[in-house]
Amino acid sequence: MAKHLARVAKTANGAGLSRWIRNLSSVASPSAKTMDSTSSIDLEGEYTMPKMLTEVPGPRSRQLFLELSDIQNCGSVNFFGDYKLSKGNYIVDVDGNIILDFFMQIASISLGYNHPALLEVLRNKENAEVFVNRPALGMFPPGDYPQRLRQALLSIAPQEMTQVYTMGCGSCGNEFAFKLIWAWYMSVKRHGNPPTVQELESCINNQAPGSPPLSVLSFKGSMHGRTMAAMNCTHSRWQVKLDNPGLDWPIAKWPELKYPLEEFVAENQAEEEACLATVEELIADHTKSGRNVAAILVEPVQAEGGDHHASPAFFRGLQQITEKYGMAFMVDEVQTGLGATGKLWCHEHWDLPTPPDVVSFGKKMGLGGFFYKDKLRIKEAGRIFNTWVGDPAKVLLLETVVKVIQEQNLIEHCRNTGEVLQEGIKDLEKRFPGQICNARGLATFAAADMKDTETRDGTIRELRNRGIQIGHCGPTSLRFRPSLIAQPKHIHIFLDGLERLLTEQRQ
Amino acid sequence: MAKHLARVAKTANGAGLSRWIRNLSSVASPSAKTMDSTSSIDLEGEYTMPKMLTEVPGPRSRQLFLELSDIQNCGSVNFFGDYKLSKGNYIVDVDGNIILDFFMQIASISLGYNHPALLEVLRNKENAEVFVNRPALGMFPPGDYPQRLRQALLSIAPQEMTQVYTMGCGSCGNEFAFKLIWAWYMSVKRHGNPPTVQELESCINNQAPGSPPLSVLSFKGSMHGRTMAAMNCTHSRWQVKLDNPGLDWPIAKWPELKYPLEEFVAENQAEEEACLATVEELIADHTKSGRNVAAILVEPVQAEGGDHHASPAFFRGLQQITEKYGMAFMVDEVQTGLGATGKLWCHEHWDLPTPPDVVSFGKKMGLGGFFYKDKLRIKEAGRIFNTWVGDPAKVLLLETVVKVIQEQNLIEHCRNTGEVLQEGIKDLEKRFPGQICNARGLATFAAADMKDTETRDGTIRELRNRGIQIGHCGPTSLRFRPSLIAQPKHIHIFLDGLERLLTEQRQ
């Protein structure tokens, strides 16, 4: 079985280790401000360094693992957390280990653990009713909901996006964004006329013309979620896919760029252009057989797949293709959104002539959903709808997260911290050749590769036993996802720990 | 357009108004206990009756509607709620109207508004961290999570179900249940052997054999959610379906029973047997062409589709078919679960020889998910997984809901209250022939029909203007979904209001 896994992992993620690495100079600001901004970011009572009492998982975690195993297959559990004691950038486990967390619940915690501003939301008695009365937002929203959507969501909307829907999670954000896109695509085909009786009747039984064979184009190595439509756009790991029926939707090759970029400018440009050409071919093929492709869906960085980057020019090329064929350009910012890449939204790095048509979100936002341009607005009521359509409690928390990000300039802070992180990794790359390579990233949204899966997995386990939690992605990548309040002092603890381990591994 | 709607509604919901109506005597307990149990259910500060200051939506709601319309199509919004002032069985809107709520946010509020036990969960400072630190439950669950799952979920699990997964919403519960079922189905086909390399590799690209053309059989008129797989099992309204690609999955006819049951015993039995035969034919057809049907999916009452009932014998027949063909029998209890039908789970009314294989939940549970039998347990880690896999904050609230239900005997209470509700509706049916008919239901999970869509919609609007909120479903049905803490006194206010309106409509 292990053999299968390794083999498939290789197939799914491509053979090459070379990646496009963003030129840091355009992202990082002068670091003069770092000290000012970080001083206010310090959390009272945060631990000063990791402190380990047991290996991880420790005896208490192992006992709880057995208890949870009675109820469900929980084989992916790493350890059990003590979220009362966790604070800021440190997670504490049930065995009392204090661990610097550079994975942050799969990149879904923005302000670290138990941030005082969020605890204050809970302590405010006025807010209790928001948490205990979950309304059906599509029918009976609370009176303050338009204002809350404006403060928590529209205040951080990508440019030109005045429209937003909230959903429960990132997958649902993507699923409902597809529904919006398909509705828009067919509305254009109908020249704005209402649907026909035949369409309204046939769709009830999953039949054309009401249920047309539309699709969304996705990329090899991508990860967009696990519900059916989202999963059909996901091509990262067999665990997401095996035994689920598959849809014949176009899957394009993701560019495999050679590193270092400056040595392979012409080759990399050619690779990206070849991929763009394949995208056009796939669209033509599908259209020819009557299966129109309504959207191109893309992650700004293929995170789960292995932190695969592509150049801004590639994304601009994708957008041009969508414009040429009357498709939607949809960017999945579930993992990249809300600042960790040094911009609020990662696609802001691309200098697009006009923003994407749809941008979906999840994770750090605390709930799922999507922003979209006016032109995609749906005419008929009740088509983007379910019982909850999001959760006012999560929007309330997000409002505070956004306020803290703005007040503390956390995105600029993140660029500065990311500079320290990335220069540190690059330095290790130089000093430990053959052990760590392909340092890459945008601000603190960073990664590096090791020589093989076994070494990578062992490194993550051993780092954790020494009090540093990072993630993995793709077959050989170390995934770094500090919170937005990580500071250079945290980066140095991490770099020191990694350096010590690499030194030992070399011996 | 309105013509289209009416026409499609007819098609989707069947022409017949007759329904199977549950024999109340087997459901209702002696009502001697009613007074004892309801006295403790009274909420301090609950309003004593509706009080209307404006029509609904009032001027403030209309203003907010315009504001929300700037941000999204919110055409399905009825009015804006004031959830601070709402209490128990009464929702207060932003115009200060006090409305008796017998719809309860699409049947998703169990204990009414601002229940003191739930407010206490929020007031307890120890709980704050549960709401501000949302973990990736599949990787780093909190130490108390196994215990919480036991208290909040396994304590109310259907018989023989020791396994549960939580998800964000009902749709995701269904989607992931399908994934579990498909994995189990293929595991049986592999005789427990591990998947082949070819399977592991092909699934990444949505290709067979790793992505086999499996399906789930659903019924005309059903509603299982709006994400793609759930939506493909949904056949209620075009708003859920139009312009979304459809999968060729089997859709069986739902029995149209004649009313009153006691007059049409033979005909109704024949109708159900004919439907069961069609189910077997559909399975045979699909299997013949290599598209195996892995499960039968059914709602105990087709709620959204029009509160369509079927007899226990029909459900037992479906289960027998799944056993005959090695399929899973999955019951979607998203709307029927947690007591409103007079049993914790509606399928407990059916006297099944063994429980269903999978039971999904949502709405009143406060989060989605599904219970399942041991035999469906998945072997490999990470296959039923996403970033959040539920939400400990919702499980914490559910734990309190379950405690209140148990302490206050709310299910028995619900049977007693339901008796008052259903006898009242039947009485109106007798006294207002031609105006209201087909009173039906289980405990307080009840419905009745009116002569056409226009009359039904007008009745709901007018009742609301008089301070009584109910729902609609199907083309002509009034949908009654009081909370579990509704008492006979609330039922009488509702019945009086409806009677007065029916009297006026007759004149």
mmCIF file of N, CA and C in Angstrom, chain A residues 159-160 312 314-320 329 331 347-357:
data_model
loop_
_atom_site.group_PDB
_atom_site.id
_atom_site.type_symbol
_atom_site.label_atom_id
_atom_site.label_comp_id
_atom_site.label_asym_id
_atom_site.label_seq_id
_atom_site.Cartn_x
_atom_site.Cartn_y
_atom_site.Cartn_z
ATOM 1 N N GLN A 159 -11.027 44.464 -5.618
ATOM 2 C CA GLN A 159 -11.471 45.609 -6.435
ATOM 3 C C GLN A 159 -12.609 45.249 -7.386
ATOM 4 N N GLU A 160 -13.529 46.185 -7.551
ATOM 5 C CA GLU A 160 -14.652 46.054 -8.491
ATOM 6 C C GLU A 160 -15.664 44.978 -8.079
ATOM 7 N N PRO A 312 2.719 35.737 -12.766
ATOM 8 C CA PRO A 312 1.591 36.634 -13.055
ATOM 9 C C PRO A 312 1.178 36.591 -14.529
ATOM 10 N N PHE A 314 1.179 34.117 -16.498
ATOM 11 C CA PHE A 314 0.352 32.925 -16.739
ATOM 12 C C PHE A 314 -1.106 33.206 -16.365
ATOM 13 N N PHE A 315 -1.306 33.822 -15.208
ATOM 14 C CA PHE A 315 -2.674 34.103 -14.777
ATOM 15 C C PHE A 315 -3.335 35.142 -15.680
ATOM 16 N N ARG A 316 -2.532 36.130 -16.119
ATOM 17 C CA ARG A 316 -3.101 37.113 -17.066
ATOM 18 C C ARG A 316 -3.508 36.409 -18.365
ATOM 19 N N GLY A 317 -2.701 35.447 -18.753
ATOM 20 C CA GLY A 317 -3.026 34.667 -19.953
ATOM 21 C C GLY A 317 -4.325 33.885 -19.783
ATOM 22 N N LEU A 318 -4.508 33.306 -18.615
ATOM 23 C CA LEU A 318 -5.752 32.565 -18.347
ATOM 24 C C LEU A 318 -6.953 33.507 -18.416
ATOM 25 N N GLN A 319 -6.778 34.681 -17.821
ATOM 26 C CA GLN A 319 -7.896 35.630 -17.853
ATOM 27 C C GLN A 319 -8.240 36.014 -19.297
ATOM 28 N N GLN A 320 -7.204 36.222 -20.097
ATOM 29 C CA GLN A 320 -7.454 36.577 -21.513
ATOM 30 C C GLN A 320 -8.250 35.479 -22.222
ATOM 31 N N PHE A 329 -13.627 33.857 -15.110
ATOM 32 C CA PHE A 329 -12.309 33.603 -14.541
ATOM 33 C C PHE A 329 -12.471 33.573 -13.023
ATOM 34 N N VAL A 331 -11.043 32.600 -9.251
ATOM 35 C CA VAL A 331 -9.839 32.358 -8.463
ATOM 36 C C VAL A 331 -10.242 31.845 -7.073
ATOM 37 N N HIS A 347 -4.321 37.300 -5.748
ATOM 38 C CA HIS A 347 -4.375 37.672 -7.175
ATOM 39 C C HIS A 347 -3.986 39.141 -7.391
ATOM 40 N N GLU A 348 -3.926 39.917 -6.310
ATOM 41 C CA GLU A 348 -3.477 41.308 -6.450
ATOM 42 C C GLU A 348 -2.003 41.394 -6.855
ATOM 43 N N HIS A 349 -1.287 40.280 -6.757
ATOM 44 C CA HIS A 349 0.109 40.255 -7.204
ATOM 45 C C HIS A 349 0.232 40.216 -8.728
ATOM 46 N N TRP A 350 -0.872 39.994 -9.429
ATOM 47 C CA TRP A 350 -0.758 39.653 -10.853
ATOM 48 C C TRP A 350 -0.883 40.831 -11.820
ATOM 49 N N ASP A 351 -1.175 42.011 -11.325
ATOM 50 C CA ASP A 351 -1.395 43.162 -12.206
ATOM 51 C C ASP A 351 -2.406 42.846 -13.301
ATOM 52 N N LEU A 352 -3.526 42.290 -12.919
ATOM 53 C CA LEU A 352 -4.574 41.998 -13.902
ATOM 54 C C LEU A 352 -5.166 43.315 -14.407
ATOM 55 N N PRO A 353 -5.489 43.411 -15.687
ATOM 56 C CA PRO A 353 -6.134 44.626 -16.192
ATOM 57 C C PRO A 353 -7.515 44.856 -15.564
ATOM 58 N N THR A 354 -8.183 43.772 -15.199
ATOM 59 C CA THR A 354 -9.449 43.864 -14.469
ATOM 60 C C THR A 354 -9.483 42.664 -13.515
ATOM 61 N N PRO A 355 -10.133 42.789 -12.345
ATOM 62 C CA PRO A 355 -10.099 41.680 -11.374
ATOM 63 C C PRO A 355 -10.753 40.416 -11.922
ATOM 64 N N PRO A 356 -10.541 39.285 -11.266
ATOM 65 C CA PRO A 356 -11.229 38.047 -11.675
ATOM 66 C C PRO A 356 -12.747 38.249 -11.578
ATOM 67 N N ASP A 357 -13.510 37.356 -12.182
ATOM 68 C CA ASP A 357 -14.977 37.462 -12.115
ATOM 69 C C ASP A 357 -15.512 36.986 -10.771
#
